[in-house]
Amino acid sequence: MKILVLNGPNINMLGIREPDIYGRETYDGLVEKIKSHCKAKGLDVEFYQSNHEGSLVDKIQAAYGSFDGIVINPAAYTHTSVALLDALKAVSIPAVEVHISEVDRREDFRQVSYVRAACIATISGHGTDGYLEAIDLLAERGGAK
Ligand code: DQA
């Protein structure tokens, strides 16, 4: 099973940006943590982070036919992007939405998620462990050992 882990704008600033909200783990640290989790589970994983909406759309489109699951933290685009929603719907690859912080307990503008309608689940407020939970969900669904 092959999983794509997509991260949106400012996730590359993990460890520096608002550590009280997002913690002290860096993006590189997150990637390593996910890699070792996937290795232990026998899953293939690839990573992509971009600050640009269109680049994320391109990556989702390119995943068609080559990935079995997508873990996506669209970051700020969660709350604005019909384009990411449409891209996820277009490829219909099972996707799980992840947020490091508990978005539903934050500002009103974070209560809206466009991508949620194209995802099989949302994991929010579990810190970076949420990515691992999302991978486990996809693996269970995909029948991976
Ligand atoms: C986030 C929450 C979003 O509201 C925010 O814009 C982010 C990160 C999270 O992981 O908690 O950049 O997706």
JSON list of C-alpha atoms and ligand atoms in Angstrom, two decimals:
[
{"chain": "A", "resi": 1, "resn": "MET", "atom": "CA", "xyz": [0.00, 0.00, 0.00]},
{"chain": "A", "resi": 2, "resn": "LYS", "atom": "CA", "xyz": [1.31, 3.41, -1.00]},
{"chain": "A", "resi": 3, "resn": "ILE", "atom": "CA", "xyz": [0.38, 6.53, 0.97]},
{"chain": "A", "resi": 4, "resn": "LEU", "atom": "CA", "xyz": [0.92, 10.17, 0.08]},
{"chain": "A", "resi": 5, "resn": "VAL", "atom": "CA", "xyz": [1.32, 12.61, 2.97]},
{"chain": "A", "resi": 6, "resn": "LEU", "atom": "CA", "xyz": [0.42, 16.11, 1.82]},
{"chain": "A", "resi": 7, "resn": "ASN", "atom": "CA", "xyz": [1.00, 19.24, 3.86]},
{"chain": "A", "resi": 8, "resn": "GLY", "atom": "CA", "xyz": [-0.11, 22.75, 3.03]},
{"chain": "A", "resi": 9, "resn": "PRO", "atom": "CA", "xyz": [1.20, 26.23, 3.77]},
{"chain": "A", "resi": 10, "resn": "ASN", "atom": "CA", "xyz": [3.42, 26.95, 6.77]},
{"chain": "A", "resi": 11, "resn": "ILE", "atom": "CA", "xyz": [3.67, 23.31, 7.82]},
{"chain": "A", "resi": 12, "resn": "ASN", "atom": "CA", "xyz": [7.34, 23.58, 6.78]},
{"chain": "A", "resi": 13, "resn": "MET", "atom": "CA", "xyz": [7.62, 26.06, 9.68]},
{"chain": "A", "resi": 14, "resn": "LEU", "atom": "CA", "xyz": [6.70, 23.47, 12.32]},
{"chain": "A", "resi": 15, "resn": "GLY", "atom": "CA", "xyz": [8.88, 23.81, 15.39]},
{"chain": "A", "resi": 16, "resn": "ILE", "atom": "CA", "xyz": [9.23, 27.56, 14.78]},
{"chain": "A", "resi": 17, "resn": "ARG", "atom": "CA", "xyz": [5.63, 28.64, 14.20]},
{"chain": "A", "resi": 18, "resn": "GLU", "atom": "CA", "xyz": [3.40, 29.16, 17.24]},
{"chain": "A", "resi": 19, "resn": "PRO", "atom": "CA", "xyz": [4.88, 26.30, 19.30]},
{"chain": "A", "resi": 20, "resn": "ASP", "atom": "CA", "xyz": [2.16, 26.69, 21.94]},
{"chain": "A", "resi": 21, "resn": "ILE", "atom": "CA", "xyz": [-0.33, 25.59, 19.30]},
{"chain": "A", "resi": 22, "resn": "TYR", "atom": "CA", "xyz": [1.69, 23.34, 16.99]},
{"chain": "A", "resi": 23, "resn": "GLY", "atom": "CA", "xyz": [4.43, 22.02, 19.30]},
{"chain": "A", "resi": 24, "resn": "ARG", "atom": "CA", "xyz": [8.20, 21.98, 18.92]},
{"chain": "A", "resi": 25, "resn": "GLU", "atom": "CA", "xyz": [8.58, 19.12, 16.46]},
{"chain": "A", "resi": 26, "resn": "THR", "atom": "CA", "xyz": [10.03, 20.24, 13.12]},
{"chain": "A", "resi": 27, "resn": "TYR", "atom": "CA", "xyz": [8.70, 19.28, 9.68]},
{"chain": "A", "resi": 28, "resn": "ASP", "atom": "CA", "xyz": [11.78, 17.09, 9.15]},
{"chain": "A", "resi": 29, "resn": "GLY", "atom": "CA", "xyz": [11.13, 15.45, 12.51]},
{"chain": "A", "resi": 30, "resn": "LEU", "atom": "CA", "xyz": [7.53, 14.80, 11.48]},
{"chain": "A", "resi": 31, "resn": "VAL", "atom": "CA", "xyz": [8.66, 13.22, 8.22]},
{"chain": "A", "resi": 32, "resn": "GLU", "atom": "CA", "xyz": [11.09, 10.91, 10.06]},
{"chain": "A", "resi": 33, "resn": "LYS", "atom": "CA", "xyz": [8.42, 9.92, 12.58]},
{"chain": "A", "resi": 34, "resn": "ILE", "atom": "CA", "xyz": [5.96, 9.02, 9.81]},
{"chain": "A", "resi": 35, "resn": "LYS", "atom": "CA", "xyz": [8.66, 7.18, 7.83]},
{"chain": "A", "resi": 36, "resn": "SER", "atom": "CA", "xyz": [9.54, 4.91, 10.74]},
{"chain": "A", "resi": 37, "resn": "HIS", "atom": "CA", "xyz": [5.85, 4.28, 11.50]},
{"chain": "A", "resi": 38, "resn": "CYS", "atom": "CA", "xyz": [5.24, 3.28, 7.87]},
{"chain": "A", "resi": 39, "resn": "LYS", "atom": "CA", "xyz": [8.36, 1.13, 7.75]},
{"chain": "A", "resi": 40, "resn": "ALA", "atom": "CA", "xyz": [7.19, -0.80, 10.81]},
{"chain": "A", "resi": 41, "resn": "LYS", "atom": "CA", "xyz": [3.82, -1.35, 9.14]},
{"chain": "A", "resi": 42, "resn": "GLY", "atom": "CA", "xyz": [5.26, -2.30, 5.75]},
{"chain": "A", "resi": 43, "resn": "LEU", "atom": "CA", "xyz": [3.70, 0.71, 4.01]},
{"chain": "A", "resi": 44, "resn": "ASP", "atom": "CA", "xyz": [5.25, 2.83, 1.27]},
{"chain": "A", "resi": 45, "resn": "VAL", "atom": "CA", "xyz": [5.06, 6.55, 1.95]},
{"chain": "A", "resi": 46, "resn": "GLU", "atom": "CA", "xyz": [5.85, 9.73, 0.08]},
{"chain": "A", "resi": 47, "resn": "PHE", "atom": "CA", "xyz": [5.78, 13.33, 1.27]},
{"chain": "A", "resi": 48, "resn": "TYR", "atom": "CA", "xyz": [4.93, 16.63, -0.31]},
{"chain": "A", "resi": 49, "resn": "GLN", "atom": "CA", "xyz": [4.66, 20.06, 1.29]},
{"chain": "A", "resi": 50, "resn": "SER", "atom": "CA", "xyz": [3.80, 23.26, -0.53]},
{"chain": "A", "resi": 51, "resn": "ASN", "atom": "CA", "xyz": [2.78, 26.78, 0.31]},
{"chain": "A", "resi": 52, "resn": "HIS", "atom": "CA", "xyz": [0.95, 26.99, -3.04]},
{"chain": "A", "resi": 53, "resn": "GLU", "atom": "CA", "xyz": [-2.60, 25.81, -3.59]},
{"chain": "A", "resi": 54, "resn": "GLY", "atom": "CA", "xyz": [-2.12, 24.95, -7.28]},
{"chain": "A", "resi": 55, "resn": "SER", "atom": "CA", "xyz": [0.95, 22.84, -6.51]},
{"chain": "A", "resi": 56, "resn": "LEU", "atom": "CA", "xyz": [-1.08, 20.83, -4.01]},
{"chain": "A", "resi": 57, "resn": "VAL", "atom": "CA", "xyz": [-3.82, 20.37, -6.63]},
{"chain": "A", "resi": 58, "resn": "ASP", "atom": "CA", "xyz": [-1.17, 19.20, -9.14]},
{"chain": "A", "resi": 59, "resn": "LYS", "atom": "CA", "xyz": [0.19, 16.69, -6.62]},
{"chain": "A", "resi": 60, "resn": "ILE", "atom": "CA", "xyz": [-3.27, 15.29, -5.87]},
{"chain": "A", "resi": 61, "resn": "GLN", "atom": "CA", "xyz": [-3.96, 14.90, -9.59]},
{"chain": "A", "resi": 62, "resn": "ALA", "atom": "CA", "xyz": [-0.58, 13.22, -10.13]},
{"chain": "A", "resi": 63, "resn": "ALA", "atom": "CA", "xyz": [-1.42, 10.75, -7.34]},
{"chain": "A", "resi": 64, "resn": "TYR", "atom": "CA", "xyz": [-4.22, 9.27, -9.47]},
{"chain": "A", "resi": 65, "resn": "GLY", "atom": "CA", "xyz": [-3.40, 5.67, -10.29]},
{"chain": "A", "resi": 66, "resn": "SER", "atom": "CA", "xyz": [-0.24, 5.53, -8.16]},
{"chain": "A", "resi": 67, "resn": "PHE", "atom": "CA", "xyz": [-1.34, 6.03, -4.53]},
{"chain": "A", "resi": 68, "resn": "ASP", "atom": "CA", "xyz": [-3.82, 4.04, -2.43]},
{"chain": "A", "resi": 69, "resn": "GLY", "atom": "CA", "xyz": [-4.37, 6.66, 0.25]},
{"chain": "A", "resi": 70, "resn": "ILE", "atom": "CA", "xyz": [-3.79, 10.32, 1.01]},
{"chain": "A", "resi": 71, "resn": "VAL", "atom": "CA", "xyz": [-3.17, 11.94, 4.38]},
{"chain": "A", "resi": 72, "resn": "ILE", "atom": "CA", "xyz": [-3.74, 15.65, 3.98]},
{"chain": "A", "resi": 73, "resn": "ASN", "atom": "CA", "xyz": [-3.22, 18.59, 6.27]},
{"chain": "A", "resi": 74, "resn": "PRO", "atom": "CA", "xyz": [-4.27, 21.42, 3.95]},
{"chain": "A", "resi": 75, "resn": "ALA", "atom": "CA", "xyz": [-3.42, 23.92, 6.73]},
{"chain": "A", "resi": 76, "resn": "ALA", "atom": "CA", "xyz": [-5.00, 27.33, 5.97]},
{"chain": "A", "resi": 77, "resn": "TYR", "atom": "CA", "xyz": [-6.36, 26.06, 2.63]},
{"chain": "A", "resi": 78, "resn": "THR", "atom": "CA", "xyz": [-8.65, 23.79, 4.67]},
{"chain": "A", "resi": 79, "resn": "HIS", "atom": "CA", "xyz": [-10.84, 26.79, 5.30]},
{"chain": "A", "resi": 80, "resn": "THR", "atom": "CA", "xyz": [-10.80, 28.30, 1.82]},
{"chain": "A", "resi": 81, "resn": "SER", "atom": "CA", "xyz": [-10.07, 25.80, -0.93]},
{"chain": "A", "resi": 82, "resn": "VAL", "atom": "CA", "xyz": [-12.79, 24.44, -3.17]},
{"chain": "A", "resi": 83, "resn": "ALA", "atom": "CA", "xyz": [-9.94, 23.54, -5.57]},
{"chain": "A", "resi": 84, "resn": "LEU", "atom": "CA", "xyz": [-8.44, 21.03, -3.11]},
{"chain": "A", "resi": 85, "resn": "LEU", "atom": "CA", "xyz": [-11.89, 19.57, -2.41]},
{"chain": "A", "resi": 86, "resn": "ASP", "atom": "CA", "xyz": [-12.52, 19.14, -6.12]},
{"chain": "A", "resi": 87, "resn": "ALA", "atom": "CA", "xyz": [-9.06, 17.59, -6.70]},
{"chain": "A", "resi": 88, "resn": "LEU", "atom": "CA", "xyz": [-9.64, 15.02, -3.93]},
{"chain": "A", "resi": 89, "resn": "LYS", "atom": "CA", "xyz": [-13.07, 14.23, -5.37]},
{"chain": "A", "resi": 90, "resn": "ALA", "atom": "CA", "xyz": [-11.63, 13.98, -8.89]},
{"chain": "A", "resi": 91, "resn": "VAL", "atom": "CA", "xyz": [-9.07, 11.30, -8.02]},
{"chain": "A", "resi": 92, "resn": "SER", "atom": "CA", "xyz": [-11.30, 9.57, -5.44]},
{"chain": "A", "resi": 93, "resn": "ILE", "atom": "CA", "xyz": [-8.33, 8.19, -3.52]},
{"chain": "A", "resi": 94, "resn": "PRO", "atom": "CA", "xyz": [-9.35, 7.52, 0.11]},
{"chain": "A", "resi": 95, "resn": "ALA", "atom": "CA", "xyz": [-8.15, 10.56, 2.06]},
{"chain": "A", "resi": 96, "resn": "VAL", "atom": "CA", "xyz": [-7.92, 11.46, 5.74]},
{"chain": "A", "resi": 97, "resn": "GLU", "atom": "CA", "xyz": [-7.85, 15.10, 6.86]},
{"chain": "A", "resi": 98, "resn": "VAL", "atom": "CA", "xyz": [-5.41, 15.85, 9.69]},
{"chain": "A", "resi": 99, "resn": "HIS", "atom": "CA", "xyz": [-4.96, 18.93, 11.85]},
{"chain": "A", "resi": 100, "resn": "ILE", "atom": "CA", "xyz": [-2.29, 19.18, 14.49]},
{"chain": "A", "resi": 101, "resn": "SER", "atom": "CA", "xyz": [-4.34, 21.62, 16.54]},
{"chain": "A", "resi": 102, "resn": "GLU", "atom": "CA", "xyz": [-7.96, 21.20, 17.57]},
{"chain": "A", "resi": 103, "resn": "VAL", "atom": "CA", "xyz": [-9.42, 23.40, 14.84]},
{"chain": "A", "resi": 104, "resn": "ASP", "atom": "CA", "xyz": [-12.99, 23.06, 16.09]},
{"chain": "A", "resi": 105, "resn": "ARG", "atom": "CA", "xyz": [-12.02, 24.83, 19.32]},
{"chain": "A", "resi": 106, "resn": "ARG", "atom": "CA", "xyz": [-10.24, 27.72, 17.65]},
{"chain": "A", "resi": 107, "resn": "GLU", "atom": "CA", "xyz": [-11.40, 30.81, 15.74]},
{"chain": "A", "resi": 108, "resn": "ASP", "atom": "CA", "xyz": [-14.74, 30.72, 13.91]},
{"chain": "A", "resi": 109, "resn": "PHE", "atom": "CA", "xyz": [-13.05, 30.87, 10.49]},
{"chain": "A", "resi": 110, "resn": "ARG", "atom": "CA", "xyz": [-11.31, 27.55, 11.28]},
{"chain": "A", "resi": 111, "resn": "GLN", "atom": "CA", "xyz": [-14.63, 25.77, 11.87]},
{"chain": "A", "resi": 112, "resn": "VAL", "atom": "CA", "xyz": [-15.20, 25.43, 8.12]},
{"chain": "A", "resi": 113, "resn": "SER", "atom": "CA", "xyz": [-13.42, 22.69, 6.20]},
{"chain": "A", "resi": 114, "resn": "TYR", "atom": "CA", "xyz": [-13.97, 22.41, 2.49]},
{"chain": "A", "resi": 115, "resn": "VAL", "atom": "CA", "xyz": [-11.87, 19.25, 2.07]},
{"chain": "A", "resi": 116, "resn": "ARG", "atom": "CA", "xyz": [-13.77, 17.38, 4.79]},
{"chain": "A", "resi": 117, "resn": "ALA", "atom": "CA", "xyz": [-16.51, 16.44, 2.32]},
{"chain": "A", "resi": 118, "resn": "ALA", "atom": "CA", "xyz": [-13.98, 14.45, 0.29]},
{"chain": "A", "resi": 119, "resn": "CYS", "atom": "CA", "xyz": [-12.34, 12.68, 3.26]},
{"chain": "A", "resi": 120, "resn": "ILE", "atom": "CA", "xyz": [-13.26, 9.42, 4.97]},
{"chain": "A", "resi": 121, "resn": "ALA", "atom": "CA", "xyz": [-12.26, 10.86, 8.37]},
{"chain": "A", "resi": 122, "resn": "THR", "atom": "CA", "xyz": [-10.87, 13.92, 10.13]},
{"chain": "A", "resi": 123, "resn": "ILE", "atom": "CA", "xyz": [-8.33, 13.76, 12.94]},
{"chain": "A", "resi": 124, "resn": "SER", "atom": "CA", "xyz": [-7.86, 17.03, 14.76]},
{"chain": "A", "resi": 125, "resn": "GLY", "atom": "CA", "xyz": [-6.08, 18.06, 17.93]},
{"chain": "A", "resi": 126, "resn": "HIS", "atom": "CA", "xyz": [-3.92, 14.97, 18.41]},
{"chain": "A", "resi": 127, "resn": "GLY", "atom": "CA", "xyz": [-0.70, 16.79, 17.58]},
{"chain": "A", "resi": 128, "resn": "THR", "atom": "CA", "xyz": [1.56, 15.13, 15.04]},
{"chain": "A", "resi": 129, "resn": "ASP", "atom": "CA", "xyz": [0.39, 11.69, 16.24]},
{"chain": "A", "resi": 130, "resn": "GLY", "atom": "CA", "xyz": [-2.74, 12.46, 14.22]},
{"chain": "A", "resi": 131, "resn": "TYR", "atom": "CA", "xyz": [-0.78, 11.70, 11.04]},
{"chain": "A", "resi": 132, "resn": "LEU", "atom": "CA", "xyz": [0.06, 8.23, 12.35]},
{"chain": "A", "resi": 133, "resn": "GLU", "atom": "CA", "xyz": [-3.58, 7.62, 13.27]},
{"chain": "A", "resi": 134, "resn": "ALA", "atom": "CA", "xyz": [-4.61, 8.70, 9.77]},
{"chain": "A", "resi": 135, "resn": "ILE", "atom": "CA", "xyz": [-2.13, 6.25, 8.24]},
{"chain": "A", "resi": 136, "resn": "ASP", "atom": "CA", "xyz": [-3.44, 3.45, 10.46]},
{"chain": "A", "resi": 137, "resn": "LEU", "atom": "CA", "xyz": [-7.00, 4.23, 9.37]},
{"chain": "A", "resi": 138, "resn": "LEU", "atom": "CA", "xyz": [-6.05, 4.07, 5.69]},
{"chain": "A", "resi": 139, "resn": "ALA", "atom": "CA", "xyz": [-4.04, 0.89, 6.24]},
{"chain": "A", "resi": 140, "resn": "GLU", "atom": "CA", "xyz": [-6.94, -0.83, 8.02]},
{"chain": "A", "resi": 141, "resn": "ARG", "atom": "CA", "xyz": [-9.31, 0.23, 5.27]},
{"chain": "A", "resi": 142, "resn": "GLY", "atom": "CA", "xyz": [-6.91, -0.85, 2.54]},
{"chain": "A", "resi": 143, "resn": "GLY", "atom": "CA", "xyz": [-6.38, -4.25, 4.15]},
{"chain": "A", "resi": 144, "resn": "ALA", "atom": "CA", "xyz": [-2.63, -3.75, 4.63]},
{"chain": "A", "resi": 145, "resn": "LYS", "atom": "CA", "xyz": [-0.87, -6.16, 7.00]},
{"chain": "B", "resi": 1, "resn": "DQA", "atom": "C1", "xyz": [-3.77, 23.43, 10.90]},
{"chain": "B", "resi": 1, "resn": "DQA", "atom": "C2", "xyz": [-4.93, 24.31, 11.35]},
{"chain": "B", "resi": 1, "resn": "DQA", "atom": "C3", "xyz": [-5.22, 25.40, 10.35]},
{"chain": "B", "resi": 1, "resn": "DQA", "atom": "O1", "xyz": [-6.31, 26.20, 10.78]},
{"chain": "B", "resi": 1, "resn": "DQA", "atom": "C4", "xyz": [-4.01, 26.29, 10.19]},
{"chain": "B", "resi": 1, "resn": "DQA", "atom": "O2", "xyz": [-4.25, 27.27, 9.20]},
{"chain": "B", "resi": 1, "resn": "DQA", "atom": "C5", "xyz": [-2.76, 25.53, 9.94]},
{"chain": "B", "resi": 1, "resn": "DQA", "atom": "C6", "xyz": [-2.54, 24.25, 10.59]},
{"chain": "B", "resi": 1, "resn": "DQA", "atom": "C7", "xyz": [-3.38, 22.38, 11.94]},
{"chain": "B", "resi": 1, "resn": "DQA", "atom": "O3", "xyz": [-2.63, 21.47, 11.59]},
{"chain": "B", "resi": 1, "resn": "DQA", "atom": "O4", "xyz": [-3.78, 22.47, 13.10]},
{"chain": "B", "resi": 1, "resn": "DQA", "atom": "O5", "xyz": [-1.87, 26.03, 9.24]},
{"chain": "B", "resi": 1, "resn": "DQA", "atom": "O6", "xyz": [-4.17, 22.73, 9.72]}
]
